[in-house]
Short mmCIF file of C-alpha atoms in Angstrom, two decimals:
data_model
loop_
_atom_site.label_atom_id
_atom_site.label_comp_id
_atom_site.label_asym_id
_atom_site.label_seq_id
_atom_site.Cartn_x
_atom_site.Cartn_y
_atom_site.Cartn_z
CA UNK A 733 -21.44 14.46 21.53
CA UNK A 734 -18.35 13.03 23.39
CA UNK A 735 -19.44 9.49 22.54
CA UNK A 736 -20.22 10.40 19.08
CA UNK A 737 -16.64 12.03 18.54
CA UNK A 738 -15.17 8.84 20.17
CA UNK A 739 -17.01 6.48 17.78
CA UNK A 740 -16.08 8.45 14.69
CA UNK A 741 -12.57 8.38 15.64
CA UNK A 742 -12.74 4.60 15.97
CA UNK A 743 -14.90 4.04 12.81
CA UNK A 744 -12.00 3.67 10.41
CA UNK A 745 -10.52 0.90 12.69
CA UNK A 746 -13.76 -0.92 13.24
CA UNK A 747 -14.39 -0.79 9.29
CA UNK A 748 -10.81 -2.31 8.76
CA UNK A 749 -11.61 -5.11 11.37
CA UNK A 750 -14.65 -5.82 9.69
CA UNK A 751 -13.14 -6.07 6.44
CA UNK A 752 -10.38 -8.49 7.63
CA UNK A 753 -12.66 -10.59 9.79
CA UNK A 754 -15.31 -10.87 6.58
CA UNK A 755 -12.40 -11.65 4.08
CA UNK A 756 -11.18 -14.53 6.43
CA UNK A 757 -14.48 -16.10 7.48
CA UNK A 758 -16.64 -15.99 4.41
CA UNK A 759 -14.24 -18.08 2.23
CA UNK A 760 -13.70 -20.47 5.27
CA UNK A 761 -17.37 -20.66 5.83
CA UNK A 762 -17.69 -21.70 2.11
CA UNK A 763 -15.21 -24.35 2.11
CA UNK A 764 -15.30 -25.76 5.61
CA UNK A 765 -19.02 -26.06 6.44
CA UNK A 766 -21.26 -28.46 4.30
CA UNK A 767 -24.14 -27.09 2.29
CA UNK A 768 -26.71 -28.19 5.01
CA UNK A 769 -24.95 -26.32 7.71
CA UNK A 770 -26.46 -22.90 8.75
CA UNK A 771 -22.83 -21.54 8.78
CA UNK A 772 -22.17 -22.42 5.12
CA UNK A 773 -22.07 -19.71 2.72
CA UNK A 774 -23.18 -20.45 -0.71
CA UNK A 775 -21.11 -19.76 -4.02
CA UNK A 776 -24.30 -17.46 -4.69
CA UNK A 777 -23.58 -15.28 -1.84
CA UNK A 778 -19.73 -15.45 -2.10
CA UNK A 779 -20.19 -14.16 -5.65
CA UNK A 780 -22.70 -11.39 -4.42
CA UNK A 781 -20.53 -10.18 -1.62
CA UNK A 782 -17.65 -10.09 -4.16
CA UNK A 783 -19.75 -7.73 -6.39
CA UNK A 784 -20.63 -5.78 -3.27
CA UNK A 785 -16.80 -5.08 -2.57
CA UNK A 786 -16.11 -4.07 -6.23
CA UNK A 787 -19.01 -1.46 -5.53
CA UNK A 788 -17.52 -0.51 -2.17
CA UNK A 789 -14.15 0.38 -4.08
CA UNK A 790 -16.25 2.54 -6.47
CA UNK A 791 -17.77 4.08 -3.18
CA UNK A 792 -14.41 4.70 -1.69
CA UNK A 793 -13.69 6.68 -4.86
CA UNK A 794 -16.59 8.88 -4.62
CA UNK A 795 -15.96 9.44 -0.88
CA UNK A 796 -12.48 10.76 -1.94
CA UNK A 797 -13.53 13.25 -4.59
CA UNK A 798 -17.00 14.22 -3.09
CA UNK A 799 -16.70 13.82 0.69
CA UNK A 800 -13.07 15.43 0.99
CA UNK A 801 -13.00 16.95 -2.23
CA UNK A 802 -16.22 18.55 -2.87
CA UNK A 803 -16.28 17.52 -6.35
CA UNK A 804 -19.66 15.90 -7.06
CA UNK A 805 -19.30 13.63 -9.95
CA UNK A 806 -22.41 12.24 -11.62
CA UNK A 807 -20.41 10.00 -13.99
CA UNK A 808 -18.13 8.20 -11.92
CA UNK A 809 -19.56 4.98 -12.87
CA UNK A 810 -18.33 5.66 -16.50
CA UNK A 811 -14.60 5.11 -15.30
CA UNK A 812 -15.72 1.84 -13.37
CA UNK A 813 -17.38 0.72 -16.68
CA UNK A 814 -14.37 1.61 -18.82
CA UNK A 815 -12.02 -0.60 -16.70
CA UNK A 816 -14.65 -3.51 -16.66
CA UNK A 817 -14.91 -3.35 -20.55
CA UNK A 818 -11.16 -3.24 -20.84
CA UNK A 819 -10.95 -6.47 -18.88
CA UNK A 820 -13.99 -7.86 -20.57
CA UNK A 821 -12.50 -7.60 -24.05
CA UNK A 822 -9.63 -10.05 -22.71
CA UNK A 823 -12.48 -12.39 -21.22
CA UNK A 824 -14.18 -12.33 -24.63
CA UNK A 825 -11.02 -13.40 -26.35
CA UNK A 826 -10.42 -16.10 -23.82
CA UNK A 827 -13.46 -17.88 -24.96
CA UNK A 828 -11.77 -18.73 -28.36
CA UNK A 829 -13.51 -21.23 -30.54
CA UNK A 830 -15.86 -22.32 -27.71
CA UNK A 831 -18.53 -19.59 -28.54
CA UNK A 832 -21.86 -20.47 -30.26
CA UNK A 833 -20.38 -19.73 -33.70
CA UNK A 834 -17.06 -21.55 -33.19
CA UNK A 835 -15.14 -18.43 -34.43
CA UNK A 836 -12.10 -16.58 -33.00
CA UNK A 837 -14.15 -13.51 -33.28
CA UNK A 838 -16.55 -12.92 -30.19
CA UNK A 839 -20.14 -14.22 -30.98
CA UNK A 840 -21.79 -10.83 -31.22
CA UNK A 841 -19.11 -9.83 -33.99
CA UNK A 842 -19.90 -12.94 -35.89
CA UNK A 843 -23.67 -12.10 -35.48
CA UNK A 844 -23.14 -8.46 -36.68
CA UNK A 845 -21.19 -9.79 -39.65
CA UNK A 846 -17.64 -8.57 -38.63
CA UNK A 847 -14.95 -9.99 -40.43
CA UNK A 848 -12.00 -9.11 -38.39
CA UNK A 849 -11.42 -7.62 -34.88
CA UNK A 850 -11.52 -3.55 -34.76
CA UNK A 851 -8.21 -1.75 -33.94
CA UNK A 852 -9.03 -1.09 -30.43
CA UNK A 853 -9.28 -4.85 -29.69
CA UNK A 854 -5.54 -5.31 -30.63
CA UNK A 855 -3.43 -7.16 -28.17
CA UNK A 856 -6.92 -7.70 -26.13
CA UNK A 857 -5.77 -11.52 -25.69
CA UNK A 858 -2.87 -10.54 -23.57
CA UNK A 859 -3.61 -10.55 -19.88
CA UNK A 860 -0.91 -7.85 -18.89
CA UNK A 861 -2.31 -5.47 -21.57
CA UNK A 862 -5.74 -5.78 -20.22
CA UNK A 863 -4.46 -4.92 -16.89
CA UNK A 864 -2.79 -1.81 -18.38
CA UNK A 865 -5.98 -0.67 -20.17
CA UNK A 866 -7.98 -1.25 -16.99
CA UNK A 867 -5.96 1.54 -15.22
CA UNK A 868 -4.63 3.50 -18.26
CA UNK A 869 -7.92 4.20 -20.11
CA UNK A 870 -10.01 5.54 -17.22
CA UNK A 871 -7.06 7.20 -15.98
CA UNK A 872 -6.27 8.94 -19.31
CA UNK A 873 -9.89 10.21 -19.87
CA UNK A 874 -10.29 11.44 -16.24
CA UNK A 875 -6.92 13.29 -16.58
CA UNK A 876 -7.94 14.90 -20.03
CA UNK A 877 -11.62 15.91 -18.74
CA UNK A 878 -10.33 16.93 -15.40
CA UNK A 879 -7.60 19.16 -16.96
CA UNK A 880 -9.99 20.92 -19.12
CA UNK A 881 -12.65 21.26 -16.47
CA UNK A 882 -10.71 22.57 -13.75
CA UNK A 883 -8.62 24.77 -15.75
CA UNK A 884 -11.80 26.49 -16.98
CA UNK A 885 -12.84 26.94 -13.18
CA UNK A 886 -15.91 24.70 -13.76
CA UNK A 887 -17.29 23.40 -10.53
CA UNK A 888 -20.43 22.96 -8.42
CA UNK A 889 -23.60 21.83 -10.04
CA UNK A 890 -22.04 22.85 -13.61
CA UNK A 891 -19.19 20.14 -13.26
CA UNK A 892 -21.75 17.61 -12.06
CA UNK A 893 -24.08 18.15 -15.10
CA UNK A 894 -20.90 17.91 -17.58
CA UNK A 895 -20.03 14.62 -15.99
CA UNK A 896 -23.37 13.40 -16.43
CA UNK A 897 -23.51 14.43 -19.91
CA UNK A 898 -20.08 12.71 -20.49
CA UNK A 899 -21.52 9.30 -19.12
CA UNK A 900 -24.62 9.67 -21.67
CA UNK A 901 -22.32 10.37 -24.40
CA UNK A 902 -20.32 7.27 -23.75
CA UNK A 903 -23.61 5.35 -23.28
CA UNK A 904 -24.69 6.33 -26.94
CA UNK A 905 -21.24 5.44 -28.02
CA UNK A 906 -21.07 1.86 -26.39
CA UNK A 907 -24.78 0.97 -27.46
CA UNK A 908 -23.86 1.38 -31.03
CA UNK A 909 -23.09 -2.07 -32.76
CA UNK A 910 -20.46 -0.67 -34.95
CA UNK A 911 -18.21 0.27 -32.04
CA UNK A 912 -17.36 -3.22 -31.40
CA UNK A 913 -18.46 -3.27 -27.63
CA UNK A 914 -21.35 -5.60 -27.82
CA UNK A 915 -24.28 -2.98 -28.34
CA UNK A 916 -26.83 -2.98 -25.64
CA UNK A 917 -26.10 -6.67 -24.84
CA UNK A 918 -22.51 -6.02 -23.83
CA UNK A 919 -20.15 -8.82 -23.23
CA UNK A 920 -21.51 -12.14 -22.01
CA UNK A 921 -20.59 -15.91 -21.71
CA UNK A 922 -17.10 -15.62 -19.90
CA UNK A 923 -15.37 -19.01 -19.59
CA UNK A 924 -11.79 -18.48 -18.19
CA UNK A 925 -8.89 -16.41 -16.99
CA UNK A 926 -5.32 -17.24 -17.78
CA UNK A 927 -6.58 -20.73 -18.92
CA UNK A 928 -8.37 -21.47 -15.69
CA UNK A 929 -12.14 -21.83 -15.98
CA UNK A 930 -14.18 -19.04 -14.06
CA UNK A 931 -16.94 -21.34 -12.92
CA UNK A 932 -14.52 -23.59 -10.72
CA UNK A 933 -14.46 -23.23 -6.94
CA UNK A 934 -10.79 -22.49 -6.61
CA UNK A 935 -11.05 -19.43 -9.28
CA UNK A 936 -14.21 -18.19 -7.52
CA UNK A 937 -12.20 -18.01 -4.08
CA UNK A 938 -9.33 -16.40 -5.66
CA UNK A 939 -11.35 -13.79 -7.11
CA UNK A 940 -13.16 -13.19 -3.83
CA UNK A 941 -10.03 -13.01 -2.15
CA UNK A 942 -8.22 -10.71 -4.57
CA UNK A 943 -11.19 -8.48 -4.57
CA UNK A 944 -11.12 -8.42 -0.69
CA UNK A 945 -7.22 -7.66 -0.74
CA UNK A 946 -7.89 -4.66 -3.36
CA UNK A 947 -10.74 -3.36 -1.19
CA UNK A 948 -8.55 -3.36 1.93
CA UNK A 949 -5.58 -1.67 0.06
CA UNK A 950 -7.70 1.15 -1.43
CA UNK A 951 -9.27 1.59 2.19
CA UNK A 952 -5.90 2.04 3.73
CA UNK A 953 -4.71 4.19 0.85
CA UNK A 954 -7.81 6.35 1.03
CA UNK A 955 -7.20 6.63 4.79
CA UNK A 956 -3.52 7.66 4.32
CA UNK A 957 -4.36 10.37 1.81
CA UNK A 958 -7.12 11.89 3.96
CA UNK A 959 -4.77 12.19 6.89
CA UNK A 960 -1.92 13.52 4.96
CA UNK A 961 -1.01 17.02 4.22
CA UNK A 962 -2.49 16.43 0.77
CA UNK A 963 -5.67 15.59 2.32
CA UNK A 964 -5.94 18.46 4.58
CA UNK A 965 -5.21 20.92 1.76
CA UNK A 966 -7.91 18.77 -0.37
CA UNK A 967 -10.56 19.54 2.50
CA UNK A 968 -9.64 23.18 2.60
CA UNK A 969 -10.33 23.37 -1.27
CA UNK A 970 -13.62 21.77 -0.52
CA UNK A 971 -14.56 24.32 2.09
CA UNK A 972 -13.03 27.53 0.66
CA UNK A 973 -11.20 27.15 -2.52
CA UNK A 974 -10.52 30.82 -3.00
CA UNK A 975 -8.90 31.28 0.43
CA UNK A 976 -6.57 28.22 -0.62
CA UNK A 977 -5.71 29.92 -3.76
CA UNK A 978 -4.96 33.13 -1.82
CA UNK A 979 -2.44 31.13 0.28
CA UNK A 980 -0.47 30.13 -2.77
CA UNK A 981 -1.80 26.66 -3.46
CA UNK A 982 -2.44 25.55 -6.94
CA UNK A 983 -5.97 23.97 -6.57
CA UNK A 984 -5.75 22.82 -10.05
CA UNK A 985 -3.09 20.40 -9.22
CA UNK A 986 -4.66 18.87 -6.14
CA UNK A 987 -8.15 18.55 -7.70
CA UNK A 988 -6.75 17.02 -11.07
CA UNK A 989 -4.64 14.58 -8.80
CA UNK A 990 -7.62 13.38 -6.63
CA UNK A 991 -9.88 13.36 -9.54
CA UNK A 992 -7.54 11.21 -11.75
CA UNK A 993 -6.67 8.84 -8.82
CA UNK A 994 -10.41 8.25 -7.94
CA UNK A 995 -10.82 7.16 -11.62
CA UNK A 996 -8.37 4.24 -11.61
#
């Protein structure tokens, strides 16, 4: 038991060290070693590990709300997808006239006989606006949904089912061709970011490093949150919410805060 407790105390530090080592070693192994070397990391594996790190950020969000807040969400992937779609709109606009139909509209819109961009694509060709939407759209939806749900004292399995229903409703909305989100094909054929081709080695390395830095930053932020007073109150709400309310704490504010933070 003592060894187990000691290992658990050191686990965050071990995870942090592993993230730093992987973030430094993998790009160097891709750049410094030739393809025939056993130490070489191919572009395929570098891209795949980058995707894994993106999903690790989502896992951190789930750990915050479920592991420490006791809020089981079956629709957390919706907020993840909304952020991806918000930036995907910018990437689609970056294709410009290099699409199949050589049109300023995305190819799927030309195929569906759209004549102009829908209103929610306004300013989607601006990088800064895309970054704002990545954070703002999931955060706003999570705040409104969480305020309505937590204010109504919905929790447990009922809350989980509602989040699943919300995700299903969003799926039906996005799958419709008239909404302007690509239907069931989604967004494809990305070419560049900030006028830099995505397929180049420099861009691939840049995206990998940025993903690693984001994952490391979110890990440190999550660790700080759970070790703070806010995190201790959150764990108390998870274990006995009524007792926390009787002690004078507003559980709505705590649950809504961590719920909204986990969405962005």
